């Protein structure tokens, strides 16, 4: 089985949006399963619904809006990022082709269960798509709402499993393509003050523990990628070392540069694994 895994990383997801647009130029869809986390989930929706440039437009036109990212609102006790508004506005401006999405490759999104501190993986359906994406993208502290559905309450999937490559393997995938949000040289540092996490998340001790262990878990996924089990192939698409986009980068020229890096990487990947005929054309839309 072939699986596609897409990391999150907030605005760093602009790289994956470019990669997946590169895939769509050539109608490259060899996967039996797709798993996304946080921004990676949103990017996969654009890819699996066959809507080129939807994801990059969501990031550059909507996620840069002060109604989504608002430090002043955060200082007054509100959300730094309004995930629910982002989802609703994205659907208004760039409606998802749900018929294509749900007749395509099965997609899972990871969200962190606040009661267990572990990742739950939900298969997207017409009934849960907005709830699952909100849960997967609900950055702790930055987004104060706690999405609850299907008997659980959730925070960002990246807390428990930023790169669900081991989950793809557990589900039977033996050829896995992973799109990362950091260059391959990146190693996540451990938190220097675990007590801060425990204090901030005193109401949710399992989430605090997951945040304290996040670096170890993240780096274990990288080790799995670099040293896969026998009989398993892992293809990695990662940003170059000069990738300048950070988690909350809002400057459109920097975002556009990151997108172009992803687009080039996606095209290069396809040329290695598929006989090229003619690429399609990526169309631009505007949200009115």
GROMACS .gro file of C-alpha atoms in nm:
model
  288
    1UNK     CA    1   0.000   0.000   0.000
    2UNK     CA    2   0.117   0.353  -0.083
    3UNK     CA    3   0.053   0.638   0.162
    4UNK     CA    4   0.101   1.012   0.156
    5UNK     CA    5   0.177   1.189   0.486
    6UNK     CA    6   0.169   1.569   0.512
    7UNK     CA    7   0.310   1.753   0.813
    8UNK     CA    8   0.149   2.072   0.945
    9UNK     CA    9   0.338   2.372   1.075
   10UNK     CA   10   0.086   2.657   1.029
   11UNK     CA   11   0.216   2.898   0.762
   12UNK     CA   12   0.506   2.664   0.686
   13UNK     CA   13   0.238   2.454   0.519
   14UNK     CA   14   0.282   2.682   0.218
   15UNK     CA   15   0.561   2.448   0.106
   16UNK     CA   16   0.330   2.144   0.102
   17UNK     CA   17   0.066   2.343  -0.085
   18UNK     CA   18   0.321   2.398  -0.361
   19UNK     CA   19   0.428   2.034  -0.364
   20UNK     CA   20   0.070   1.915  -0.399
   21UNK     CA   21  -0.002   2.168  -0.673
   22UNK     CA   22   0.300   2.025  -0.853
   23UNK     CA   23   0.144   1.681  -0.819
   24UNK     CA   24  -0.185   1.808  -0.958
   25UNK     CA   25  -0.016   1.959  -1.264
   26UNK     CA   26   0.058   1.603  -1.373
   27UNK     CA   27  -0.247   1.433  -1.224
   28UNK     CA   28  -0.012   1.242  -0.997
   29UNK     CA   29  -0.230   1.040  -0.758
   30UNK     CA   30  -0.069   0.703  -0.682
   31UNK     CA   31  -0.175   0.681  -0.316
   32UNK     CA   32  -0.406   0.442  -0.136
   33UNK     CA   33  -0.416   0.645   0.187
   34UNK     CA   34  -0.342   1.005   0.289
   35UNK     CA   35  -0.282   1.135   0.643
   36UNK     CA   36  -0.258   1.503   0.730
   37UNK     CA   37  -0.188   1.698   1.044
   38UNK     CA   38  -0.304   2.054   1.112
   39UNK     CA   39  -0.222   2.266   0.804
   40UNK     CA   40  -0.131   1.940   0.630
   41UNK     CA   41  -0.495   1.836   0.656
   42UNK     CA   42  -0.611   2.152   0.485
   43UNK     CA   43  -0.351   2.106   0.213
   44UNK     CA   44  -0.462   1.748   0.151
   45UNK     CA   45  -0.823   1.857   0.106
   46UNK     CA   46  -0.717   2.081  -0.182
   47UNK     CA   47  -0.518   1.798  -0.337
   48UNK     CA   48  -0.774   1.521  -0.296
   49UNK     CA   49  -1.057   1.742  -0.421
   50UNK     CA   50  -0.842   1.823  -0.728
   51UNK     CA   51  -0.855   2.199  -0.675
   52UNK     CA   52  -0.520   2.346  -0.779
   53UNK     CA   53  -0.411   2.659  -0.592
   54UNK     CA   54  -0.693   2.633  -0.337
   55UNK     CA   55  -0.449   2.579  -0.052
   56UNK     CA   56  -0.205   2.853  -0.146
   57UNK     CA   57  -0.492   3.098  -0.182
   58UNK     CA   58  -0.631   3.001   0.158
   59UNK     CA   59  -0.289   3.065   0.312
   60UNK     CA   60  -0.199   3.388   0.132
   61UNK     CA   61  -0.544   3.549   0.104
   62UNK     CA   62  -0.728   3.430   0.415
   63UNK     CA   63  -0.472   3.319   0.674
   64UNK     CA   64  -0.295   3.656   0.640
   65UNK     CA   65  -0.617   3.843   0.723
   66UNK     CA   66  -0.630   4.008   1.066
   67UNK     CA   67  -0.961   3.834   1.128
   68UNK     CA   68  -0.759   3.512   1.142
   69UNK     CA   69  -0.430   3.627   1.295
   70UNK     CA   70  -0.471   3.909   1.545
   71UNK     CA   71  -0.208   3.969   1.818
   72UNK     CA   72  -0.410   4.259   1.959
   73UNK     CA   73  -0.712   4.034   2.007
   74UNK     CA   74  -0.489   3.781   2.179
   75UNK     CA   75  -0.354   4.043   2.421
   76UNK     CA   76  -0.713   4.131   2.509
   77UNK     CA   77  -0.782   3.768   2.600
   78UNK     CA   78  -0.909   3.639   2.266
   79UNK     CA   79  -0.769   3.404   2.005
   80UNK     CA   80  -0.436   3.471   1.840
   81UNK     CA   81  -0.568   3.266   1.547
   82UNK     CA   82  -0.936   3.201   1.474
   83UNK     CA   83  -0.939   2.855   1.319
   84UNK     CA   84  -1.318   2.830   1.292
   85UNK     CA   85  -1.333   3.160   1.099
   86UNK     CA   86  -1.053   3.043   0.870
   87UNK     CA   87  -1.240   2.724   0.782
   88UNK     CA   88  -1.571   2.902   0.724
   89UNK     CA   89  -1.414   3.179   0.516
   90UNK     CA   90  -1.212   2.929   0.313
   91UNK     CA   91  -1.527   2.735   0.235
   92UNK     CA   92  -1.708   3.055   0.138
   93UNK     CA   93  -1.433   3.181  -0.092
   94UNK     CA   94  -1.308   2.849  -0.225
   95UNK     CA   95  -1.580   2.585  -0.178
   96UNK     CA   96  -1.450   2.230  -0.157
   97UNK     CA   97  -1.552   1.992  -0.436
   98UNK     CA   98  -1.680   1.735  -0.190
   99UNK     CA   99  -1.795   1.493  -0.461
  100UNK     CA  100  -1.436   1.460  -0.582
  101UNK     CA  101  -1.289   1.467  -0.231
  102UNK     CA  102  -1.498   1.181  -0.099
  103UNK     CA  103  -1.463   0.967  -0.410
  104UNK     CA  104  -1.086   1.004  -0.394
  105UNK     CA  105  -0.810   0.853  -0.178
  106UNK     CA  106  -0.927   0.792   0.181
  107UNK     CA  107  -0.796   1.068   0.408
  108UNK     CA  108  -0.724   1.068   0.779
  109UNK     CA  109  -0.652   1.374   0.993
  110UNK     CA  110  -0.473   1.360   1.327
  111UNK     CA  111  -0.601   1.544   1.635
  112UNK     CA  112  -0.469   1.526   1.991
  113UNK     CA  113  -0.721   1.394   2.244
  114UNK     CA  114  -0.699   1.619   2.550
  115UNK     CA  115  -0.808   1.337   2.784
  116UNK     CA  116  -0.532   1.097   2.676
  117UNK     CA  117  -0.265   1.317   2.518
  118UNK     CA  118  -0.259   1.070   2.230
  119UNK     CA  119  -0.340   1.122   1.864
  120UNK     CA  120  -0.676   1.012   1.729
  121UNK     CA  121  -0.700   0.966   1.354
  122UNK     CA  122  -1.034   1.049   1.195
  123UNK     CA  123  -1.131   0.957   0.845
  124UNK     CA  124  -1.288   1.261   0.681
  125UNK     CA  125  -1.652   1.231   0.579
  126UNK     CA  126  -1.921   1.477   0.466
  127UNK     CA  127  -2.055   1.477   0.824
  128UNK     CA  128  -1.732   1.555   1.010
  129UNK     CA  129  -1.499   1.741   0.775
  130UNK     CA  130  -1.518   2.085   0.939
  131UNK     CA  131  -1.502   1.947   1.292
  132UNK     CA  132  -1.203   1.725   1.217
  133UNK     CA  133  -1.007   1.998   1.040
  134UNK     CA  134  -1.077   2.245   1.321
  135UNK     CA  135  -0.960   1.993   1.580
  136UNK     CA  136  -0.648   1.905   1.382
  137UNK     CA  137  -0.557   2.276   1.349
  138UNK     CA  138  -0.650   2.395   1.700
  139UNK     CA  139  -0.310   2.525   1.810
  140UNK     CA  140  -0.282   2.521   2.191
  141UNK     CA  141  -0.295   2.864   2.359
  142UNK     CA  142  -0.320   3.044   2.023
  143UNK     CA  143  -0.673   2.907   1.971
  144UNK     CA  144  -0.868   2.908   2.294
  145UNK     CA  145  -1.164   2.700   2.177
  146UNK     CA  146  -1.157   2.326   2.241
  147UNK     CA  147  -1.331   2.141   1.956
  148UNK     CA  148  -1.538   1.849   2.080
  149UNK     CA  149  -1.712   1.579   1.876
  150UNK     CA  150  -1.756   1.201   1.866
  151UNK     CA  151  -1.725   1.184   2.243
  152UNK     CA  152  -1.385   1.354   2.268
  153UNK     CA  153  -1.230   1.700   2.288
  154UNK     CA  154  -0.921   1.792   2.093
  155UNK     CA  155  -0.625   2.016   2.030
  156UNK     CA  156  -0.378   2.039   1.741
  157UNK     CA  157  -0.275   1.701   1.602
  158UNK     CA  158   0.088   1.809   1.593
  159UNK     CA  159   0.104   1.796   1.972
  160UNK     CA  160   0.086   1.416   1.972
  161UNK     CA  161   0.195   1.321   1.620
  162UNK     CA  162   0.341   1.590   1.395
  163UNK     CA  163   0.454   1.344   1.128
  164UNK     CA  164   0.225   1.038   1.132
  165UNK     CA  165   0.456   0.823   0.923
  166UNK     CA  166   0.453   0.546   1.184
  167UNK     CA  167   0.072   0.548   1.181
  168UNK     CA  168   0.080   0.504   0.803
  169UNK     CA  169   0.314   0.207   0.850
  170UNK     CA  170   0.092   0.065   1.126
  171UNK     CA  171  -0.201   0.076   0.882
  172UNK     CA  172  -0.012  -0.129   0.627
  173UNK     CA  173   0.167   0.124   0.407
  174UNK     CA  174   0.505   0.003   0.281
  175UNK     CA  175   0.576   0.286   0.039
  176UNK     CA  176   0.527   0.620   0.213
  177UNK     CA  177   0.581   0.969   0.075
  178UNK     CA  178   0.628   1.232   0.346
  179UNK     CA  179   0.603   1.607   0.287
  180UNK     CA  180   0.781   1.792   0.567
  181UNK     CA  181   0.763   2.154   0.679
  182UNK     CA  182   1.127   2.180   0.787
  183UNK     CA  183   1.449   2.106   0.599
  184UNK     CA  184   1.579   1.753   0.655
  185UNK     CA  185   1.856   1.885   0.881
  186UNK     CA  186   1.600   2.002   1.138
  187UNK     CA  187   1.594   1.841   1.482
  188UNK     CA  188   1.331   1.959   1.727
  189UNK     CA  189   1.486   2.081   2.053
  190UNK     CA  190   1.342   1.967   2.383
  191UNK     CA  191   1.154   2.221   2.591
  192UNK     CA  192   1.382   2.382   2.847
  193UNK     CA  193   1.107   2.450   3.100
  194UNK     CA  194   0.866   2.157   3.127
  195UNK     CA  195   0.712   2.315   3.436
  196UNK     CA  196   0.574   2.597   3.220
  197UNK     CA  197   0.380   2.347   3.010
  198UNK     CA  198   0.248   2.177   3.321
  199UNK     CA  199   0.134   2.510   3.462
  200UNK     CA  200  -0.021   2.636   3.137
  201UNK     CA  201  -0.209   2.310   3.088
  202UNK     CA  202  -0.290   2.230   3.450
  203UNK     CA  203  -0.648   2.149   3.345
  204UNK     CA  204  -0.520   1.905   3.082
  205UNK     CA  205  -0.220   1.721   3.229
  206UNK     CA  206  -0.208   1.467   2.947
  207UNK     CA  207  -0.170   1.749   2.693
  208UNK     CA  208   0.108   1.898   2.907
  209UNK     CA  209   0.288   1.563   2.908
  210UNK     CA  210   0.246   1.532   2.531
  211UNK     CA  211   0.394   1.879   2.481
  212UNK     CA  212   0.689   1.796   2.706
  213UNK     CA  213   0.750   1.476   2.507
  214UNK     CA  214   0.677   1.634   2.171
  215UNK     CA  215   1.040   1.679   2.066
  216UNK     CA  216   1.125   1.317   2.146
  217UNK     CA  217   0.820   1.198   1.953
  218UNK     CA  218   0.895   1.427   1.658
  219UNK     CA  219   1.257   1.321   1.639
  220UNK     CA  220   1.156   0.954   1.667
  221UNK     CA  221   0.944   1.005   1.353
  222UNK     CA  222   1.248   1.153   1.178
  223UNK     CA  223   1.454   0.852   1.286
  224UNK     CA  224   1.185   0.623   1.143
  225UNK     CA  225   1.198   0.815   0.816
  226UNK     CA  226   1.577   0.790   0.795
  227UNK     CA  227   1.583   0.425   0.902
  228UNK     CA  228   1.260   0.260   0.786
  229UNK     CA  229   1.184  -0.105   0.863
  230UNK     CA  230   1.302  -0.366   0.617
  231UNK     CA  231   1.074  -0.385   0.318
  232UNK     CA  232   0.956  -0.025   0.356
  233UNK     CA  233   1.042   0.267   0.129
  234UNK     CA  234   1.003   0.624   0.249
  235UNK     CA  235   1.028   0.912   0.003
  236UNK     CA  236   1.087   1.251   0.163
  237UNK     CA  237   1.002   1.590   0.015
  238UNK     CA  238   1.140   1.864   0.240
  239UNK     CA  239   1.202   2.238   0.205
  240UNK     CA  240   1.554   2.348   0.113
  241UNK     CA  241   1.785   2.489   0.379
  242UNK     CA  242   1.704   2.847   0.280
  243UNK     CA  243   1.329   2.804   0.333
  244UNK     CA  244   1.241   3.128   0.516
  245UNK     CA  245   0.877   3.071   0.616
  246UNK     CA  246   0.813   3.047   0.990
  247UNK     CA  247   0.508   2.924   1.177
  248UNK     CA  248   0.341   3.266   1.177
  249UNK     CA  249   0.499   3.436   0.875
  250UNK     CA  250   0.246   3.678   0.727
  251UNK     CA  251   0.452   3.852   0.457
  252UNK     CA  252   0.316   3.746   0.121
  253UNK     CA  253   0.647   3.772  -0.074
  254UNK     CA  254   0.809   3.526   0.170
  255UNK     CA  255   0.506   3.298   0.150
  256UNK     CA  256   0.510   3.310  -0.229
  257UNK     CA  257   0.879   3.218  -0.230
  258UNK     CA  258   0.804   2.921  -0.004
  259UNK     CA  259   0.520   2.815  -0.234
  260UNK     CA  260   0.746   2.824  -0.540
  261UNK     CA  261   1.000   2.607  -0.356
  262UNK     CA  262   0.727   2.353  -0.292
  263UNK     CA  263   0.599   2.369  -0.647
  264UNK     CA  264   0.947   2.297  -0.782
  265UNK     CA  265   0.995   2.012  -0.536
  266UNK     CA  266   0.661   1.858  -0.632
  267UNK     CA  267   0.741   1.873  -1.001
  268UNK     CA  268   1.084   1.721  -0.941
  269UNK     CA  269   0.935   1.437  -0.738
  270UNK     CA  270   0.684   1.353  -1.011
  271UNK     CA  271   0.954   1.345  -1.279
  272UNK     CA  272   1.132   1.078  -1.077
  273UNK     CA  273   0.830   0.851  -1.039
  274UNK     CA  274   0.605   0.906  -1.340
  275UNK     CA  275   0.648   0.930  -1.714
  276UNK     CA  276   0.564   1.289  -1.796
  277UNK     CA  277   0.323   1.378  -2.072
  278UNK     CA  278   0.212   1.742  -2.050
  279UNK     CA  279   0.148   1.938  -1.732
  280UNK     CA  280  -0.184   2.107  -1.671
  281UNK     CA  281  -0.240   2.472  -1.592
  282UNK     CA  282  -0.282   2.604  -1.237
  283UNK     CA  283  -0.560   2.862  -1.228
  284UNK     CA  284  -0.582   3.163  -0.998
  285UNK     CA  285  -0.903   3.268  -0.825
  286UNK     CA  286  -0.987   3.565  -0.608
  287UNK     CA  287  -1.210   3.585  -0.303
  288UNK     CA  288  -1.459   3.867  -0.346
   0.00000   0.00000   0.00000
